[in-house]
């Protein structure tokens, strides 16, 4: 997918986030997950392999990455 398409469509904030732009947004891709700063939607996005993102979230939930 071209980067301009990643920058424009289908970004999501956590349901725990306030409606202000002070969090990260994610976007699911075919084999990856894109993450960007909601304060800078035109800025860079980081790409993570799906399994790496799942492990990261599991580490946060378990307190391992607290």
CSV table of C-alpha atoms in Angstrom, one decimal:
chain,number,residue,atom,x,y,z
A,1,UNK,CA,0.0,0.0,0.0
A,2,UNK,CA,1.3,3.4,-0.9
A,3,UNK,CA,2.2,5.7,2.0
A,4,UNK,CA,-0.3,8.4,1.1
A,5,UNK,CA,-3.1,5.8,1.4
A,6,UNK,CA,-1.8,4.8,4.9
A,7,UNK,CA,-1.8,8.5,5.9
A,8,UNK,CA,-5.4,9.1,5.0
A,9,UNK,CA,-7.8,6.2,5.6
A,10,UNK,CA,-9.0,3.9,8.4
A,11,UNK,CA,-7.1,5.2,11.5
A,12,UNK,CA,-8.4,4.3,15.0
A,13,UNK,CA,-7.9,5.6,18.5
A,14,UNK,CA,-8.4,3.5,21.6
A,15,UNK,CA,-11.8,3.7,23.1
A,16,UNK,CA,-10.0,4.7,26.3
A,17,UNK,CA,-8.6,7.9,24.7
A,18,UNK,CA,-10.3,11.2,25.1
A,19,UNK,CA,-11.5,12.9,22.0
A,20,UNK,CA,-8.5,15.3,22.1
A,21,UNK,CA,-5.5,14.6,19.8
A,22,UNK,CA,-3.2,13.4,22.5
A,23,UNK,CA,-2.7,9.7,21.8
A,24,UNK,CA,-1.6,7.3,19.2
A,25,UNK,CA,-3.7,6.0,16.3
A,26,UNK,CA,-3.5,2.6,14.7
A,27,UNK,CA,-4.4,1.3,11.3
A,28,UNK,CA,-4.5,-2.4,10.3
A,29,UNK,CA,-2.7,-3.3,7.1
A,30,UNK,CA,-2.6,-6.7,5.5
A,31,UNK,CA,0.4,-8.1,7.4
A,32,UNK,CA,1.3,-5.1,9.6
A,33,UNK,CA,0.0,-2.5,11.9
A,34,UNK,CA,0.7,1.2,11.4
A,35,UNK,CA,1.0,3.5,14.4
A,36,UNK,CA,1.1,7.3,14.4
A,37,UNK,CA,0.9,10.3,16.7
A,38,UNK,CA,-2.6,11.7,16.6
A,39,UNK,CA,-1.2,15.2,17.0
A,40,UNK,CA,0.7,14.8,13.7
A,41,UNK,CA,-1.6,12.8,11.3
A,42,UNK,CA,0.5,13.9,8.3
A,43,UNK,CA,3.7,12.9,10.0
A,44,UNK,CA,5.5,9.5,10.0
A,45,UNK,CA,3.9,6.2,10.9
A,46,UNK,CA,5.7,3.3,12.4
A,47,UNK,CA,5.0,-0.2,11.0
A,48,UNK,CA,4.9,-3.3,13.2
A,49,UNK,CA,4.5,-6.9,12.2
A,50,UNK,CA,1.2,-8.1,13.5
A,51,UNK,CA,2.7,-10.7,15.9
A,52,UNK,CA,5.1,-8.1,17.3
A,53,UNK,CA,2.2,-5.7,18.0
A,54,UNK,CA,0.2,-8.5,19.7
A,55,UNK,CA,3.2,-9.3,21.9
A,56,UNK,CA,3.6,-5.7,22.8
A,57,UNK,CA,0.0,-5.3,23.9
A,58,UNK,CA,0.2,-8.5,25.8
A,59,UNK,CA,3.3,-7.2,27.6
A,60,UNK,CA,1.5,-4.0,28.6
A,61,UNK,CA,-1.6,-5.9,29.8
A,62,UNK,CA,0.5,-8.3,31.9
A,63,UNK,CA,2.5,-5.5,33.5
A,64,UNK,CA,5.7,-6.8,32.0
A,65,UNK,CA,6.3,-3.5,30.2
A,66,UNK,CA,5.0,-1.2,32.9
